[in-house]
Phi, psi and omega in degrees: 000324181297319178297318182296316180298323179297318179298319179299315184294321180296319183292340186242023183304314180301316181296323179297322179299318178295323179299322178294325176295317179301301167063025176216168181127177181299153176283334181211161183229157174233157177285139189223139171069030172250131185298146175301135183093345176259173178228162175264114181293139175247125188250166183290334179214178185277073178169160182286351177282350177267146182289154175284129182243347181194186180204154173244146180296158184297339181236024185294140180239169175075018180293144178254132182264127178272308177191170178224153172230143352300149181278110183246077173289159189304318183296320180288320182297323182295337182274349183270145171281166177300321180296321178293321178294319180296331184278350179295149177294160178305142183277138176238145181232140173274116186238154174225151182290166184300326180267007177064016181275341181227150179204159177164171181270134179226158175293133184296333184295345178266014181238145173218142182294139177299125180087356180265354188301313186297323183291341184266353190284314190294137173274149179302147179299141178081006184266357186302318182295320179294319179295317178298322178294323178293317178299316179299322181293317179295320178298318179296325178299312180291321179299319179298317180294323179298326183277352189301322183298330182266328186261338185078003180250119182247145182297340179272356175299144182307326181288335184258333187304322179298344177287345184236330189237156174287169187300321183292327177291322178296319177297322180297321178296323186277336187271337182211149179298142178287138177290330183201167175292118183300335181288329187238353178069027181205160178286328180235150179229129175214090183177215183223164174218152182270175178287138179298141178222151175294148176300118184294335182278321183206078184295331181209134180214119180051043176086349179266126181257137179245126179239137182250145174225119176280131184234132172247113182236121184051041175083356182257128180267133168213167181246125175270135178249125178255128176254122184230151172199170179296138180258102183291348180277353177250147181305131179081000179047061181289160175290131179224161183271112182269334179203144173238127184244127177237087180061241183278351183245141179222159178230139354278000000 
């Protein structure tokens, strides 16, 4: 393990230097939003194309953060528009356990700073209607898919997709084959799914709404996260699904 940790540190020296420049944030992190009985995979690099080399427990605490990519120090983040921030790839962080015995790259969305939980819970005032609308849209997406076998109309069909997704996501569906069904995060589905609910920890943040759907597929439970916000490119700026996250895989 000591040899492996050394290799990791050498490969990320430039990013570590930037992390020292950043120099702020929680002293420790805990695993968040991973189902009991499941684990948070730790990978050799920042992406699902890297192999899993370790894991953290679903409720593990005291994790130490080495660095994250993309590197969003406060000065750089302040220069980005909301659209530019939304367009960034999912963030990955190099983490190590409290006793330094395990390390690896994990998706940042599964981490929350120790002691930061309470500050992230309240939704902005006046956002209840938008959150309810987002939940209804995700529910309508699954209902539409359920009816597809009888009606022949699927929500991912080009004619229907703009009712749920922004234009760039629709183009992504048309330009390249999907790796998996975005609704279930797998090529095949044999199981059940729960009713969509707002993320209890952070239902809305800076205009982005998060809706959760628990899915059991072939006996395995995972939670799909839907990221929604108003789409200014469509008339009336309706709420649309900008990203769906299934563990290590996300769409688009």
